[in-house]
Amino acid sequence: GAVVSQHPSWVICKSGTSVKIECRSLDFQATTMFWYRQFPKQSLMLMATSNEGSKATYEQGVEKDKFLINHASLTLSTLTVTSAHPEDSSFYICSARDKDGVGIYGYTFGSGTRLTVV
Amino acid sequence: AQSVTQLGSHVSVSEGALVLLRCNYSSSVPPYLFWYVQYPNQGLQLLLKYTSAATLVKGINGFEAEFKKSETSFHLTKPSAHMSDAAEYFCAVISRRGRLTGANNLFFGTGTRLTVIP
């Protein structure tokens, strides 16, 4: 089945530095990838939708200059948290969309990245 | 707006007992509905999905869900709970805005934490 690899699984960084999270679809081409943020004991909140070769579409309230998304190929999307602050500490999950046999898109999720900013 | 509501943020069942996790949707058009499971510090794994075909959908790990249009529900059930079923469960729908824009992003319910008592 479809597999999405997300790295790193956890990262600790100092306040003010930047962190890059990678999301790769290993065995299918993902024209669209989604980035979610999840706070403890809460649901997933969509941050942005990225389409290969074009600019990402950000949800209301998400700072595009802070959360840089690049989807340069059909198998790789990256999320860079720039000038990270403690309030950016969270669990970030990517999802890649592919088309399954019945014509409805399938959504495969990465294993998530736990970001802690100190 | 198209959304899902999960009743009960926390459900406890005894090992071997019936599992019932509730999900109701609000939609003016037949939705595509999904159930995902999340283990601690991990991504989401698809349990099953409804795509306007059979109303009773069978998924992995013995789970199934029934789409009931008259009740606008898509409850998740499992006849006999196992200790390994303890996790967070999310109901999701492709958001109406996502369908209109073509992004087809998932909108998640608030989640239900399942505890299995030995």
Short mmCIF file of N, CA and C in Angstrom, two decimals, chain A residues 3-94:
data_model
loop_
_atom_site.label_atom_id
_atom_site.label_comp_id
_atom_site.label_asym_id
_atom_site.label_seq_id
_atom_site.Cartn_x
_atom_site.Cartn_y
_atom_site.Cartn_z
N VAL A 3 2.77 4.48 1.08
CA VAL A 3 3.57 4.80 2.26
C VAL A 3 4.09 6.22 2.15
N VAL A 4 3.96 6.93 3.25
CA VAL A 4 4.50 8.29 3.34
C VAL A 4 5.53 8.31 4.46
N SER A 5 6.71 8.77 4.14
CA SER A 5 7.79 8.84 5.11
C SER A 5 7.97 10.29 5.55
N GLN A 6 7.96 10.50 6.85
CA GLN A 6 8.11 11.84 7.39
C GLN A 6 9.31 11.86 8.32
N HIS A 7 10.18 12.86 8.10
CA HIS A 7 11.39 12.97 8.92
C HIS A 7 11.68 14.42 9.26
N PRO A 8 12.23 14.71 10.43
CA PRO A 8 12.51 13.74 11.49
C PRO A 8 11.25 13.38 12.28
N SER A 9 11.33 12.38 13.10
CA SER A 9 10.17 12.00 13.91
C SER A 9 10.08 12.90 15.14
N TRP A 10 11.23 13.39 15.56
CA TRP A 10 11.20 14.36 16.65
C TRP A 10 12.43 15.26 16.52
N VAL A 11 12.27 16.48 16.96
CA VAL A 11 13.37 17.43 16.88
C VAL A 11 13.22 18.45 17.99
N ILE A 12 14.37 18.79 18.58
CA ILE A 12 14.44 19.85 19.59
C ILE A 12 15.33 20.94 19.02
N CYS A 13 14.86 22.15 19.05
CA CYS A 13 15.67 23.25 18.53
C CYS A 13 15.61 24.44 19.47
N LYS A 14 16.57 25.30 19.30
CA LYS A 14 16.62 26.51 20.12
C LYS A 14 15.72 27.58 19.52
N SER A 15 15.18 28.41 20.37
CA SER A 15 14.32 29.50 19.93
C SER A 15 15.08 30.40 18.96
N GLY A 16 14.45 30.74 17.86
CA GLY A 16 15.08 31.60 16.87
C GLY A 16 15.68 30.86 15.68
N THR A 17 15.84 29.58 15.81
CA THR A 17 16.40 28.79 14.71
C THR A 17 15.27 28.26 13.83
N SER A 18 15.65 27.69 12.69
CA SER A 18 14.67 27.14 11.75
C SER A 18 14.78 25.63 11.69
N VAL A 19 13.67 25.00 11.42
CA VAL A 19 13.61 23.54 11.37
C VAL A 19 12.88 23.13 10.10
N LYS A 20 13.44 22.15 9.41
CA LYS A 20 12.82 21.64 8.18
C LYS A 20 12.30 20.23 8.41
N ILE A 21 11.08 20.00 8.00
CA ILE A 21 10.45 18.68 8.10
C ILE A 21 10.17 18.19 6.68
N GLU A 22 10.55 16.96 6.42
CA GLU A 22 10.36 16.39 5.08
C GLU A 22 9.24 15.37 5.06
N CYS A 23 8.52 15.35 3.97
CA CYS A 23 7.45 14.40 3.77
C CYS A 23 7.59 13.81 2.37
N ARG A 24 7.81 12.51 2.31
CA ARG A 24 8.03 11.84 1.03
C ARG A 24 7.01 10.74 0.79
N SER A 25 6.44 10.71 -0.40
CA SER A 25 5.60 9.59 -0.79
C SER A 25 6.53 8.57 -1.45
N LEU A 26 6.57 7.37 -0.91
CA LEU A 26 7.60 6.41 -1.32
C LEU A 26 7.22 5.60 -2.55
N ASP A 27 5.96 5.31 -2.74
CA ASP A 27 5.60 4.41 -3.83
C ASP A 27 4.46 4.93 -4.68
N PHE A 28 4.22 6.22 -4.60
CA PHE A 28 3.21 6.82 -5.47
C PHE A 28 3.53 8.29 -5.65
N GLN A 29 2.93 8.86 -6.66
CA GLN A 29 3.12 10.28 -6.91
C GLN A 29 1.99 11.06 -6.28
N ALA A 30 2.37 11.99 -5.45
CA ALA A 30 1.40 12.78 -4.71
C ALA A 30 1.36 14.20 -5.28
N THR A 31 0.33 14.46 -6.05
CA THR A 31 0.22 15.81 -6.61
C THR A 31 -0.17 16.82 -5.53
N THR A 32 -0.80 16.33 -4.49
CA THR A 32 -1.21 17.22 -3.41
C THR A 32 -0.78 16.64 -2.07
N MET A 33 -0.21 17.50 -1.26
CA MET A 33 0.15 17.12 0.11
C MET A 33 -0.46 18.14 1.07
N PHE A 34 -0.79 17.66 2.24
CA PHE A 34 -1.40 18.50 3.27
C PHE A 34 -0.52 18.50 4.51
N TRP A 35 -0.46 19.63 5.17
CA TRP A 35 0.27 19.74 6.43
C TRP A 35 -0.71 20.09 7.54
N TYR A 36 -0.64 19.28 8.61
CA TYR A 36 -1.51 19.48 9.75
C TYR A 36 -0.68 19.75 10.99
N ARG A 37 -1.33 20.40 11.93
CA ARG A 37 -0.73 20.62 13.24
C ARG A 37 -1.69 20.05 14.28
N GLN A 38 -1.11 19.39 15.27
CA GLN A 38 -1.94 18.78 16.29
C GLN A 38 -1.40 19.14 17.67
N PHE A 39 -2.24 19.79 18.47
CA PHE A 39 -1.88 20.09 19.84
C PHE A 39 -2.27 18.91 20.72
N PRO A 40 -1.65 18.80 21.90
CA PRO A 40 -1.91 17.66 22.77
C PRO A 40 -3.40 17.44 23.02
N LYS A 41 -3.83 16.22 22.84
CA LYS A 41 -5.20 15.79 23.10
C LYS A 41 -6.21 16.56 22.25
N GLN A 42 -5.79 17.04 21.10
CA GLN A 42 -6.70 17.74 20.21
C GLN A 42 -6.68 17.12 18.82
N SER A 43 -7.56 17.62 18.01
CA SER A 43 -7.67 17.09 16.65
C SER A 43 -6.62 17.70 15.74
N LEU A 44 -6.63 17.27 14.51
CA LEU A 44 -5.69 17.79 13.52
C LEU A 44 -6.28 19.04 12.87
N MET A 45 -5.46 20.07 12.80
CA MET A 45 -5.88 21.30 12.17
C MET A 45 -5.07 21.49 10.89
N LEU A 46 -5.78 21.65 9.79
CA LEU A 46 -5.09 21.83 8.51
C LEU A 46 -4.36 23.17 8.50
N MET A 47 -3.09 23.12 8.15
CA MET A 47 -2.29 24.34 8.05
C MET A 47 -2.26 24.85 6.62
N ALA A 48 -1.98 23.92 5.71
CA ALA A 48 -1.81 24.33 4.32
C ALA A 48 -1.94 23.14 3.40
N THR A 49 -2.25 23.45 2.16
CA THR A 49 -2.33 22.46 1.09
C THR A 49 -1.28 22.82 0.06
N SER A 50 -0.48 21.86 -0.31
CA SER A 50 0.56 22.16 -1.30
C SER A 50 0.39 21.28 -2.53
N ASN A 51 0.48 21.90 -3.68
CA ASN A 51 0.41 21.20 -4.95
C ASN A 51 1.77 21.29 -5.62
N GLU A 52 2.18 20.19 -6.20
CA GLU A 52 3.49 20.13 -6.83
C GLU A 52 3.67 21.24 -7.84
N GLY A 53 4.74 21.98 -7.69
CA GLY A 53 5.09 23.01 -8.65
C GLY A 53 4.38 24.33 -8.49
N SER A 54 3.56 24.46 -7.47
CA SER A 54 2.88 25.74 -7.27
C SER A 54 2.94 26.15 -5.80
N LYS A 55 2.52 27.38 -5.55
CA LYS A 55 2.57 27.87 -4.18
C LYS A 55 1.53 27.17 -3.32
N ALA A 56 1.88 27.04 -2.06
CA ALA A 56 0.96 26.40 -1.13
C ALA A 56 -0.21 27.33 -0.81
N THR A 57 -1.33 26.73 -0.48
CA THR A 57 -2.51 27.47 -0.03
C THR A 57 -2.61 27.32 1.48
N TYR A 58 -2.54 28.44 2.17
CA TYR A 58 -2.53 28.41 3.62
C TYR A 58 -3.93 28.65 4.18
N GLU A 59 -4.21 28.00 5.29
CA GLU A 59 -5.47 28.23 5.98
C GLU A 59 -5.42 29.57 6.72
N GLN A 60 -6.61 30.08 6.97
CA GLN A 60 -6.69 31.36 7.67
C GLN A 60 -6.02 31.28 9.02
N GLY A 61 -5.21 32.26 9.30
CA GLY A 61 -4.53 32.31 10.58
C GLY A 61 -3.16 31.66 10.59
N VAL A 62 -2.78 31.01 9.53
CA VAL A 62 -1.46 30.39 9.46
C VAL A 62 -0.51 31.34 8.73
N GLU A 63 0.60 31.66 9.37
CA GLU A 63 1.54 32.62 8.79
C GLU A 63 2.39 31.95 7.73
N LYS A 64 2.22 32.36 6.50
CA LYS A 64 2.95 31.75 5.41
C LYS A 64 4.44 32.05 5.46
N ASP A 65 4.81 33.18 6.05
CA ASP A 65 6.23 33.50 6.14
C ASP A 65 6.91 32.73 7.26
N LYS A 66 6.13 32.22 8.17
CA LYS A 66 6.70 31.46 9.27
C LYS A 66 6.76 29.98 8.94
N PHE A 67 5.76 29.50 8.28
CA PHE A 67 5.68 28.09 7.91
C PHE A 67 5.83 27.99 6.39
N LEU A 68 7.09 27.82 5.97
CA LEU A 68 7.38 27.78 4.55
C LEU A 68 7.18 26.37 4.00
N ILE A 69 6.41 26.26 2.96
CA ILE A 69 6.13 24.96 2.38
C ILE A 69 6.62 24.94 0.95
N ASN A 70 7.36 23.88 0.64
CA ASN A 70 7.88 23.69 -0.71
C ASN A 70 7.49 22.31 -1.20
N HIS A 71 6.94 22.25 -2.40
CA HIS A 71 6.52 20.97 -2.98
C HIS A 71 7.14 20.88 -4.36
N ALA A 72 8.44 20.64 -4.35
CA ALA A 72 9.21 20.75 -5.59
C ALA A 72 9.06 19.56 -6.51
N SER A 73 8.67 18.42 -5.98
CA SER A 73 8.52 17.24 -6.82
C SER A 73 7.26 16.50 -6.44
N LEU A 74 6.92 15.49 -7.22
CA LEU A 74 5.70 14.73 -6.97
C LEU A 74 5.83 13.79 -5.78
N THR A 75 7.02 13.71 -5.20
CA THR A 75 7.21 12.80 -4.09
C THR A 75 7.75 13.48 -2.83
N LEU A 76 7.96 14.78 -2.88
CA LEU A 76 8.57 15.45 -1.73
C LEU A 76 7.94 16.80 -1.47
N SER A 77 7.54 16.98 -0.21
CA SER A 77 7.10 18.29 0.26
C SER A 77 7.83 18.57 1.57
N THR A 78 8.21 19.82 1.77
CA THR A 78 8.90 20.18 3.01
C THR A 78 8.19 21.33 3.70
N LEU A 79 8.23 21.27 5.02
CA LEU A 79 7.70 22.34 5.86
C LEU A 79 8.86 22.88 6.67
N THR A 80 9.13 24.16 6.54
CA THR A 80 10.18 24.79 7.33
C THR A 80 9.56 25.77 8.31
N VAL A 81 9.82 25.52 9.57
CA VAL A 81 9.37 26.44 10.62
C VAL A 81 10.50 27.44 10.84
N THR A 82 10.29 28.67 10.45
CA THR A 82 11.35 29.67 10.53
C THR A 82 11.27 30.44 11.85
N SER A 83 12.44 30.79 12.35
CA SER A 83 12.53 31.54 13.60
C SER A 83 11.57 30.96 14.63
N ALA A 84 11.80 29.72 14.94
CA ALA A 84 10.88 28.99 15.81
C ALA A 84 10.86 29.58 17.22
N HIS A 85 9.67 29.53 17.82
CA HIS A 85 9.48 29.98 19.19
C HIS A 85 8.78 28.87 19.97
N PRO A 86 8.84 28.92 21.27
CA PRO A 86 8.22 27.85 22.07
C PRO A 86 6.76 27.57 21.71
N GLU A 87 6.04 28.60 21.33
CA GLU A 87 4.62 28.38 20.98
C GLU A 87 4.45 27.59 19.68
N ASP A 88 5.54 27.41 18.94
CA ASP A 88 5.47 26.58 17.73
C ASP A 88 5.63 25.10 18.05
N SER A 89 5.96 24.81 19.30
CA SER A 89 6.11 23.41 19.71
C SER A 89 4.77 22.70 19.50
N SER A 90 4.82 21.59 18.79
CA SER A 90 3.59 20.89 18.45
C SER A 90 3.94 19.60 17.73
N PHE A 91 2.92 18.86 17.34
CA PHE A 91 3.06 17.66 16.54
C PHE A 91 2.60 18.01 15.13
N TYR A 92 3.48 17.87 14.16
CA TYR A 92 3.17 18.21 12.78
C TYR A 92 3.05 16.92 11.96
N ILE A 93 1.99 16.81 11.20
CA ILE A 93 1.74 15.61 10.41
C ILE A 93 1.48 16.00 8.96
N CYS A 94 2.10 15.27 8.05
CA CYS A 94 1.83 15.50 6.64
C CYS A 94 0.94 14.39 6.11
#
